[in-house]
PDB file of C-alpha atoms in Angstrom:
ATOM      1  CA  MET X  24     -38.962 -51.680  54.261  1.00 43.00           C
ATOM      2  CA  ALA X  25     -37.295 -51.317  50.843  1.00 47.00           C
ATOM      3  CA  LEU X  26     -35.579 -48.021  50.088  1.00 43.00           C
ATOM      4  CA  SER X  27     -36.200 -46.323  46.748  1.00 50.00           C
ATOM      5  CA  LEU X  28     -33.295 -45.323  44.510  1.00 41.00           C
ATOM      6  CA  GLN X  29     -34.379 -41.688  44.880  1.00 49.00           C
ATOM      7  CA  SER X  30     -34.163 -41.863  48.680  1.00 47.00           C
ATOM      8  CA  LEU X  31     -30.606 -43.143  48.399  1.00 42.00           C
ATOM      9  CA  TRP X  32     -29.481 -40.521  45.901  1.00 46.00           C
ATOM     10  CA  ILE X  33     -30.847 -37.435  47.702  1.00 44.00           C
ATOM     11  CA  PRO X  34     -28.542 -37.701  50.776  1.00 44.00           C
ATOM     12  CA  PHE X  35     -25.588 -38.474  48.502  1.00 43.00           C
ATOM     13  CA  ILE X  36     -26.230 -35.446  46.287  1.00 42.00           C
ATOM     14  CA  THR X  37     -26.744 -33.269  49.376  1.00 43.00           C
ATOM     15  CA  LEU X  38     -23.370 -34.438  50.715  1.00 44.00           C
ATOM     16  CA  LEU X  39     -21.616 -33.567  47.451  1.00 44.00           C
ATOM     17  CA  VAL X  40     -23.218 -30.098  47.316  1.00 40.00           C
ATOM     18  CA  THR X  41     -22.336 -29.422  50.968  1.00 42.00           C
ATOM     19  CA  ARG X  42     -18.740 -30.543  50.417  1.00 44.00           C
ATOM     20  CA  SER X  43     -18.420 -28.407  47.268  1.00 42.00           C
ATOM     21  CA  LEU X  44     -19.720 -25.329  49.095  1.00 39.00           C
ATOM     22  CA  ALA X  45     -17.338 -25.942  51.991  1.00 42.00           C
ATOM     23  CA  GLU X  46     -14.360 -26.290  49.648  1.00 48.00           C
ATOM     24  CA  ALA X  47     -15.350 -23.152  47.730  1.00 45.00           C
ATOM     25  CA  ALA X  48     -15.606 -21.202  50.968  1.00 47.00           C
ATOM     26  CA  THR X  49     -11.966 -21.874  51.779  1.00 91.00           C
ATOM     27  CA  PHE X  50     -10.803 -19.633  48.922  1.00 97.00           C
ATOM     28  CA  THR X  51     -10.512 -15.842  49.123  1.00 97.00           C
ATOM     29  CA  HIS X  52     -10.840 -13.669  46.037  1.00 97.00           C
ATOM     30  CA  SER X  53      -8.092 -11.198  45.133  1.00 97.00           C
ATOM     31  CA  ARG X  54      -5.788 -10.211  42.275  1.00 97.00           C
ATOM     32  CA  ALA X  55      -2.226 -11.166  41.366  1.00 97.00           C
ATOM     33  CA  ALA X  56       0.555  -9.628  39.315  1.00 96.00           C
ATOM     34  CA  TYR X  57       4.142 -10.772  38.683  1.00 94.00           C
ATOM     35  CA  TYR X  58       7.670  -9.408  38.980  1.00 88.00           C
ATOM     36  CA  PRO X  59       7.991  -7.666  35.573  1.00 76.00           C
ATOM     37  CA  ASN X  60      11.783  -7.313  35.642  1.00 67.00           C
ATOM     38  CA  SER X  61      12.668 -10.711  37.103  1.00 61.00           C
ATOM     39  CA  ASP X  62      13.789 -13.927  35.538  1.00 63.00           C
ATOM     40  CA  GLU X  63      11.669 -17.045  35.899  1.00 73.00           C
ATOM     41  CA  LYS X  64      12.313 -17.351  39.626  1.00 79.00           C
ATOM     42  CA  GLY X  65      12.004 -15.023  42.608  1.00 83.00           C
ATOM     43  CA  THR X  66      14.135 -12.224  43.999  1.00 85.00           C
ATOM     44  CA  GLU X  67      17.326 -12.508  46.057  1.00 88.00           C
ATOM     45  CA  VAL X  68      16.624  -9.291  47.954  1.00 89.00           C
ATOM     46  CA  GLY X  69      13.191 -10.049  49.351  1.00 92.00           C
ATOM     47  CA  ALA X  70      11.884  -8.417  52.527  1.00 96.00           C
ATOM     48  CA  CYS X  71      11.802 -11.779  54.316  1.00 97.00           C
ATOM     49  CA  GLY X  72      15.608 -11.924  54.479  1.00 96.00           C
ATOM     50  CA  PHE X  73      15.938 -15.295  52.745  1.00 96.00           C
ATOM     51  CA  GLY X  74      18.538 -14.032  50.272  1.00 93.00           C
ATOM     52  CA  SER X  75      19.333 -16.294  47.315  1.00 92.00           C
ATOM     53  CA  PHE X  76      17.402 -19.112  49.000  1.00 94.00           C
ATOM     54  CA  GLY X  77      14.242 -17.037  48.542  1.00 93.00           C
ATOM     55  CA  ALA X  78      14.692 -17.059  44.768  1.00 91.00           C
ATOM     56  CA  THR X  79      15.027 -20.815  44.412  1.00 91.00           C
ATOM     57  CA  ILE X  80      12.901 -22.343  47.193  1.00 95.00           C
ATOM     58  CA  ASN X  81       9.944 -24.387  45.940  1.00 95.00           C
ATOM     59  CA  GLY X  82      11.562 -24.457  42.499  1.00 93.00           C
ATOM     60  CA  GLY X  83      11.158 -20.689  42.205  1.00 93.00           C
ATOM     61  CA  ASP X  84       7.386 -20.752  42.722  1.00 96.00           C
ATOM     62  CA  VAL X  85       7.433 -17.824  45.153  1.00 96.00           C
ATOM     63  CA  SER X  86       5.569 -14.590  45.720  1.00 96.00           C
ATOM     64  CA  ALA X  87       5.631 -11.228  47.397  1.00 96.00           C
ATOM     65  CA  ALA X  88       2.574 -10.439  49.497  1.00 97.00           C
ATOM     66  CA  SER X  89       0.907  -7.263  50.715  1.00 95.00           C
ATOM     67  CA  GLU X  90      -1.500  -7.860  53.620  1.00 95.00           C
ATOM     68  CA  LEU X  91      -0.446 -11.511  53.884  1.00 97.00           C
ATOM     69  CA  TYR X  92       3.140 -10.445  54.634  1.00 97.00           C
ATOM     70  CA  ARG X  93       1.885  -9.520  58.136  1.00 97.00           C
ATOM     71  CA  ASP X  94       5.026  -7.655  59.235  1.00 97.00           C
ATOM     72  CA  GLY X  95       7.120 -10.725  58.445  1.00 97.00           C
ATOM     73  CA  VAL X  96       4.995 -13.344  60.194  1.00 98.00           C
ATOM     74  CA  GLY X  97       3.741 -14.489  56.786  1.00 98.00           C
ATOM     75  CA  CYS X  98       7.264 -15.210  55.506  1.00 98.00           C
ATOM     76  CA  GLY X  99       7.593 -18.876  54.560  1.00 97.00           C
ATOM     77  CA  ALA X 100       3.835 -19.482  54.425  1.00 98.00           C
ATOM     78  CA  CYS X 101       2.414 -21.390  51.443  1.00 98.00           C
ATOM     79  CA  TYR X 102      -0.690 -20.534  49.428  1.00 98.00           C
ATOM     80  CA  GLN X 103      -2.538 -22.180  46.599  1.00 98.00           C
ATOM     81  CA  VAL X 104      -3.260 -19.441  44.060  1.00 98.00           C
ATOM     82  CA  ARG X 105      -5.360 -19.961  40.964  1.00 98.00           C
ATOM     83  CA  CYS X 106      -6.585 -17.442  38.435  1.00 98.00           C
ATOM     84  CA  THR X 107     -10.286 -17.424  37.609  1.00 97.00           C
ATOM     85  CA  ASN X 108     -10.382 -16.854  33.829  1.00 96.00           C
ATOM     86  CA  SER X 109     -11.628 -20.227  32.562  1.00 95.00           C
ATOM     87  CA  LYS X 110     -10.238 -19.496  29.088  1.00 96.00           C
ATOM     88  CA  TYR X 111      -6.632 -19.580  30.322  1.00 98.00           C
ATOM     89  CA  CYS X 112      -6.510 -20.853  33.907  1.00 98.00           C
ATOM     90  CA  SER X 113      -6.245 -24.328  35.378  1.00 98.00           C
ATOM     91  CA  ASP X 114      -8.269 -25.548  38.353  1.00 96.00           C
ATOM     92  CA  LYS X 115      -5.118 -26.491  40.240  1.00 97.00           C
ATOM     93  CA  GLY X 116      -3.282 -23.185  39.979  1.00 98.00           C
ATOM     94  CA  VAL X 117       0.105 -22.995  41.687  1.00 98.00           C
ATOM     95  CA  THR X 118       1.417 -23.323  45.242  1.00 98.00           C
ATOM     96  CA  VAL X 119       3.724 -20.447  46.182  1.00 98.00           C
ATOM     97  CA  VAL X 120       5.897 -19.567  49.180  1.00 98.00           C
ATOM     98  CA  ILE X 121       5.869 -16.006  50.542  1.00 98.00           C
ATOM     99  CA  THR X 122       9.427 -14.636  50.388  1.00 97.00           C
ATOM    100  CA  ASP X 123       8.922 -10.887  49.972  1.00 96.00           C
ATOM    101  CA  SER X 124       6.661  -7.929  50.675  1.00 96.00           C
ATOM    102  CA  GLY X 125       5.096  -5.955  47.869  1.00 93.00           C
ATOM    103  CA  SER X 126       1.866  -4.581  46.499  1.00 86.00           C
ATOM    104  CA  GLY X 127       0.440  -3.818  43.109  1.00 81.00           C
ATOM    105  CA  PRO X 128      -2.925  -2.567  41.821  1.00 80.00           C
ATOM    106  CA  SER X 129      -5.312  -4.099  44.408  1.00 87.00           C
ATOM    107  CA  THR X 130      -3.223  -7.270  44.542  1.00 93.00           C
ATOM    108  CA  ASP X 131      -2.442  -9.639  47.394  1.00 94.00           C
ATOM    109  CA  PHE X 132       0.280 -11.445  45.420  1.00 97.00           C
ATOM    110  CA  ILE X 133       3.170 -10.501  43.147  1.00 96.00           C
ATOM    111  CA  LEU X 134       4.295 -13.860  41.800  1.00 96.00           C
ATOM    112  CA  SER X 135       7.517 -14.885  40.131  1.00 95.00           C
ATOM    113  CA  ARG X 136       7.094 -15.166  36.362  1.00 94.00           C
ATOM    114  CA  ARG X 137       7.429 -18.929  36.684  1.00 94.00           C
ATOM    115  CA  ALA X 138       4.622 -19.173  39.242  1.00 96.00           C
ATOM    116  CA  PHE X 139       2.384 -16.752  37.332  1.00 96.00           C
ATOM    117  CA  GLY X 140       2.669 -18.851  34.183  1.00 96.00           C
ATOM    118  CA  LYS X 141       1.981 -22.092  36.058  1.00 96.00           C
ATOM    119  CA  MET X 142      -1.566 -20.937  36.794  1.00 98.00           C
ATOM    120  CA  ALA X 143      -2.333 -21.448  33.093  1.00 98.00           C
ATOM    121  CA  GLN X 144      -3.644 -24.537  31.334  1.00 97.00           C
ATOM    122  CA  THR X 145      -1.015 -24.559  28.559  1.00 97.00           C
ATOM    123  CA  THR X 146       2.178 -22.828  27.462  1.00 95.00           C
ATOM    124  CA  ASP X 147       0.207 -20.622  25.055  1.00 97.00           C
ATOM    125  CA  ALA X 148      -2.256 -19.748  27.815  1.00 97.00           C
ATOM    126  CA  ALA X 149       0.680 -18.838  30.076  1.00 97.00           C
ATOM    127  CA  ALA X 150       1.903 -16.345  27.472  1.00 96.00           C
ATOM    128  CA  SER X 151      -1.569 -14.809  27.365  1.00 97.00           C
ATOM    129  CA  LEU X 152      -1.651 -14.502  31.164  1.00 96.00           C
ATOM    130  CA  LEU X 153       1.741 -12.815  31.209  1.00 95.00           C
ATOM    131  CA  ALA X 154       0.517 -10.381  28.564  1.00 95.00           C
ATOM    132  CA  LEU X 155      -2.413  -9.453  30.821  1.00 95.00           C
ATOM    133  CA  GLY X 156      -0.031  -8.658  33.670  1.00 93.00           C
ATOM    134  CA  VAL X 157      -2.679  -8.585  36.422  1.00 95.00           C
ATOM    135  CA  VAL X 158      -5.400 -11.213  36.828  1.00 97.00           C
ATOM    136  CA  ASP X 159      -8.227 -12.050  39.210  1.00 98.00           C
ATOM    137  CA  VAL X 160      -7.352 -14.965  41.486  1.00 98.00           C
ATOM    138  CA  GLU X 161      -8.600 -16.928  44.453  1.00 98.00           C
ATOM    139  CA  TYR X 162      -6.294 -18.288  47.112  1.00 98.00           C
ATOM    140  CA  ARG X 163      -6.121 -20.330  50.313  1.00 98.00           C
ATOM    141  CA  ARG X 164      -3.459 -21.196  52.883  1.00 97.00           C
ATOM    142  CA  VAL X 165      -2.021 -24.688  52.405  1.00 97.00           C
ATOM    143  CA  SER X 166       0.677 -26.736  54.112  1.00 96.00           C
ATOM    144  CA  CYS X 167       4.279 -26.292  53.014  1.00 97.00           C
ATOM    145  CA  SER X 168       5.954 -29.603  52.274  1.00 94.00           C
ATOM    146  CA  TYR X 169       9.625 -30.195  51.507  1.00 95.00           C
ATOM    147  CA  PRO X 170      10.241 -33.931  51.119  1.00 90.00           C
ATOM    148  CA  ASN X 171      13.599 -35.071  52.516  1.00 90.00           C
ATOM    149  CA  LYS X 172      14.289 -31.597  53.934  1.00 94.00           C
ATOM    150  CA  ASN X 173      14.489 -30.698  57.605  1.00 96.00           C
ATOM    151  CA  ILE X 174      13.952 -27.202  58.986  1.00 96.00           C
ATOM    152  CA  THR X 175      17.352 -25.550  58.569  1.00 97.00           C
ATOM    153  CA  ILE X 176      18.970 -22.640  60.396  1.00 97.00           C
ATOM    154  CA  LYS X 177      20.866 -20.193  58.158  1.00 97.00           C
ATOM    155  CA  ILE X 178      23.176 -17.933  60.202  1.00 97.00           C
ATOM    156  CA  ASP X 179      23.269 -14.425  58.771  1.00 96.00           C
ATOM    157  CA  GLU X 180      26.646 -13.310  57.415  1.00 95.00           C
ATOM    158  CA  ASN X 181      26.502 -10.208  59.628  1.00 93.00           C
ATOM    159  CA  SER X 182      26.465 -12.289  62.807  1.00 96.00           C
ATOM    160  CA  ASN X 183      29.442 -11.713  65.067  1.00 94.00           C
ATOM    161  CA  TYR X 184      30.354 -14.614  67.354  1.00 93.00           C
ATOM    162  CA  PRO X 185      29.816 -14.491  70.300  1.00 93.00           C
ATOM    163  CA  HIS X 186      28.296 -11.007  70.523  1.00 94.00           C
ATOM    164  CA  TYR X 187      25.488 -10.915  67.938  1.00 96.00           C
ATOM    165  CA  LEU X 188      23.491 -13.711  66.355  1.00 97.00           C
ATOM    166  CA  ALA X 189      20.990 -13.413  63.503  1.00 98.00           C
ATOM    167  CA  PHE X 190      19.456 -16.204  61.464  1.00 98.00           C
ATOM    168  CA  VAL X 191      16.525 -17.250  59.292  1.00 97.00           C
ATOM    169  CA  LEU X 192      14.735 -20.587  59.197  1.00 96.00           C
ATOM    170  CA  TRP X 193      14.610 -22.465  55.904  1.00 96.00           C
ATOM    171  CA  TYR X 194      12.049 -25.087  54.850  1.00 97.00           C
ATOM    172  CA  GLN X 195       9.265 -23.984  57.198  1.00 95.00           C
ATOM    173  CA  GLN X 196       6.749 -26.812  57.031  1.00 95.00           C
ATOM    174  CA  GLY X 197       3.052 -27.179  57.740  1.00 95.00           C
ATOM    175  CA  ASP X 198       0.375 -24.506  57.751  1.00 95.00           C
ATOM    176  CA  LYS X 199       1.191 -22.671  60.983  1.00 96.00           C
ATOM    177  CA  ASP X 200       3.205 -19.508  61.587  1.00 97.00           C
ATOM    178  CA  ILE X 201       6.442 -19.307  63.568  1.00 97.00           C
ATOM    179  CA  THR X 202       5.512 -16.493  65.961  1.00 97.00           C
ATOM    180  CA  ALA X 203       8.277 -16.747  68.581  1.00 97.00           C
ATOM    181  CA  VAL X 204      11.760 -18.253  68.866  1.00 97.00           C
ATOM    182  CA  GLN X 205      13.848 -18.978  71.958  1.00 96.00           C
ATOM    183  CA  LEU X 206      17.510 -19.890  72.322  1.00 95.00           C
ATOM    184  CA  CYS X 207      18.301 -22.114  75.296  1.00 94.00           C
ATOM    185  CA  GLU X 208      21.583 -23.158  76.864  1.00 93.00           C
ATOM    186  CA  THR X 209      21.845 -26.923  76.768  1.00 88.00           C
ATOM    187  CA  GLN X 210      23.618 -27.162  80.132  1.00 83.00           C
ATOM    188  CA  ASN X 211      21.640 -24.977  82.560  1.00 78.00           C
ATOM    189  CA  PHE X 212      18.569 -24.656  80.291  1.00 75.00           C
ATOM    190  CA  GLY X 213      18.351 -20.882  80.580  1.00 86.00           C
ATOM    191  CA  CYS X 214      16.392 -19.521  77.612  1.00 92.00           C
ATOM    192  CA  LYS X 215      16.326 -16.167  75.833  1.00 94.00           C
ATOM    193  CA  LEU X 216      13.475 -14.882  73.680  1.00 96.00           C
ATOM    194  CA  LEU X 217      14.701 -13.547  70.333  1.00 97.00           C
ATOM    195  CA  ASP X 218      13.603 -10.452  68.448  1.00 97.00           C
ATOM    196  CA  ARG X 219      12.103 -10.519  64.965  1.00 97.00           C
ATOM    197  CA  SER X 220      14.421  -7.997  63.338  1.00 96.00           C
ATOM    198  CA  TYR X 221      12.518  -7.939  60.035  1.00 96.00           C
ATOM    199  CA  GLY X 222      10.817 -10.486  57.841  1.00 96.00           C
ATOM    200  CA  ALA X 223      11.913 -13.954  58.944  1.00 96.00           C
ATOM    201  CA  VAL X 224      15.183 -12.763  60.538  1.00 97.00           C
ATOM    202  CA  TRP X 225      15.544 -13.552  64.259  1.00 98.00           C
ATOM    203  CA  THR X 226      18.267 -11.741  66.243  1.00 97.00           C
ATOM    204  CA  THR X 227      19.791 -11.377  69.678  1.00 96.00           C
ATOM    205  CA  THR X 228      22.707  -9.545  71.247  1.00 95.00           C
ATOM    206  CA  SER X 229      24.782 -11.449  73.802  1.00 90.00           C
ATOM    207  CA  PRO X 230      23.426 -14.875  72.842  1.00 92.00           C
ATOM    208  CA  PRO X 231      23.684 -17.692  75.402  1.00 89.00           C
ATOM    209  CA  SER X 232      27.004 -19.543  75.485  1.00 87.00           C
ATOM    210  CA  GLY X 233      27.756 -23.135  74.617  1.00 90.00           C
ATOM    211  CA  PRO X 234      25.738 -25.336  72.276  1.00 94.00           C
ATOM    212  CA  LEU X 235      22.291 -23.833  71.788  1.00 95.00           C
ATOM    213  CA  SER X 236      18.906 -25.488  71.684  1.00 94.00           C
ATOM    214  CA  LEU X 237      16.217 -23.795  69.615  1.00 95.00           C
ATOM    215  CA  ARG X 238      12.526 -23.607  70.542  1.00 96.00           C
ATOM    216  CA  MET X 239       9.914 -22.381  68.054  1.00 97.00           C
ATOM    217  CA  LEU X 240       6.315 -21.408  68.776  1.00 97.00           C
ATOM    218  CA  LEU X 241       3.872 -22.524  66.082  1.00 97.00           C
ATOM    219  CA  SER X 242       0.578 -20.624  65.926  1.00 97.00           C
ATOM    220  CA  GLY X 243      -2.432 -21.666  63.883  1.00 95.00           C
ATOM    221  CA  GLU X 244      -5.231 -19.572  62.438  1.00 90.00           C
ATOM    222  CA  ASN X 245      -7.651 -21.074  64.972  1.00 90.00           C
ATOM    223  CA  GLY X 246      -5.542 -19.809  67.880  1.00 91.00           C
ATOM    224  CA  ASP X 247      -3.861 -23.078  68.851  1.00 94.00           C
ATOM    225  CA  GLU X 248      -0.175 -22.826  69.799  1.00 96.00           C
ATOM    226  CA  SER X 249       2.585 -25.343  70.461  1.00 95.00           C
ATOM    227  CA  TRP X 250       6.327 -25.196  71.093  1.00 96.00           C
ATOM    228  CA  ILE X 251       8.566 -27.498  69.069  1.00 95.00           C
ATOM    229  CA  VAL X 252      12.196 -28.350  69.785  1.00 94.00           C
ATOM    230  CA  PRO X 253      14.618 -29.452  67.029  1.00 94.00           C
ATOM    231  CA  VAL X 254      16.617 -32.662  67.381  1.00 94.00           C
ATOM    232  CA  ASN X 255      19.989 -31.038  66.674  1.00 96.00           C
ATOM    233  CA  ASN X 256      21.564 -28.077  68.481  1.00 95.00           C
ATOM    234  CA  ILE X 257      23.379 -25.058  67.097  1.00 96.00           C
ATOM    235  CA  PRO X 258      27.063 -25.795  67.787  1.00 95.00           C
ATOM    236  CA  GLU X 259      28.933 -23.734  70.356  1.00 93.00           C
ATOM    237  CA  SER X 260      31.233 -22.105  67.801  1.00 92.00           C
ATOM    238  CA  TRP X 261      28.560 -21.128  65.279  1.00 95.00           C
ATOM    239  CA  THR X 262      29.766 -19.163  62.258  1.00 95.00           C
ATOM    240  CA  GLY X 263      28.121 -16.481  60.122  1.00 96.00           C
ATOM    241  CA  GLY X 264      27.037 -17.805  56.730  1.00 96.00           C
ATOM    242  CA  ASN X 265      26.776 -21.432  57.844  1.00 97.00           C
ATOM    243  CA  THR X 266      23.664 -23.568  57.787  1.00 97.00           C
ATOM    244  CA  TYR X 267      22.697 -26.073  60.477  1.00 97.00           C
ATOM    245  CA  ASP X 268      20.215 -28.904  60.001  1.00 97.00           C
ATOM    246  CA  THR X 269      17.767 -29.083  62.933  1.00 96.00           C
ATOM    247  CA  GLY X 270      16.900 -32.705  62.208  1.00 96.00           C
ATOM    248  CA  LEU X 271      13.233 -31.715  62.521  1.00 94.00           C
ATOM    249  CA  GLN X 272      10.334 -32.162  60.135  1.00 91.00           C
ATOM    250  CA  ILE X 273       6.796 -31.094  60.890  1.00 86.00           C
ATOM    251  CA  ASN X 274       4.203 -33.651  59.874  1.00 74.00           C
ATOM    252  CA  VAL X 275       1.781 -32.142  57.368  1.00 59.00           C
TER     253      VAL X 275
END
């Protein structure tokens, strides 16, 4: 039996409408402001503990968050943020990394000036957005991607070998949170669960001796969890201020 053109188009149109509604549902409405006293990039004193790295990661497209900070669990997470004023704003918006905690007038995000301006369609539109100061936005969690970068361990300068170890993790990839970290001895495989001191800073007193293997627990929004183990170990004589490449990338 021959099919009419109308019978072919109806399922196709229904599929497009269903897909559009599903995509729209992934965004949450909120408001965003920007750091008024900053330069184009982020802050070096953010509540996540990233230091100068937090100002330059993702090219400076970073943000402070209020509820999304989640007592530090949200540090390193990536969000697509786009403003909703069709006169000034692009459909793509900007992808930002959470590096700080902060709140403004009913805002979920306080963006760097650079990121705030990148939500606009043009340079002139960016100037108009900045003049507004606070804008309505919609946002969704997206995967962080750092091509040619492995997850990196940055030892805090206040660490004191071998008595106290603190570090942050750079280049967190994917769309899951790092909710627990263990340090394991590579010889007898004894492991120690670390404390989240604040933000993204993990600490322990009396760390295990010898070269150390790191284990990180990734937790997704749907409740799934998995432990991942880097390829490279932290050397036995680790030093405050140094960075160590884990050799690990998370497929996104």
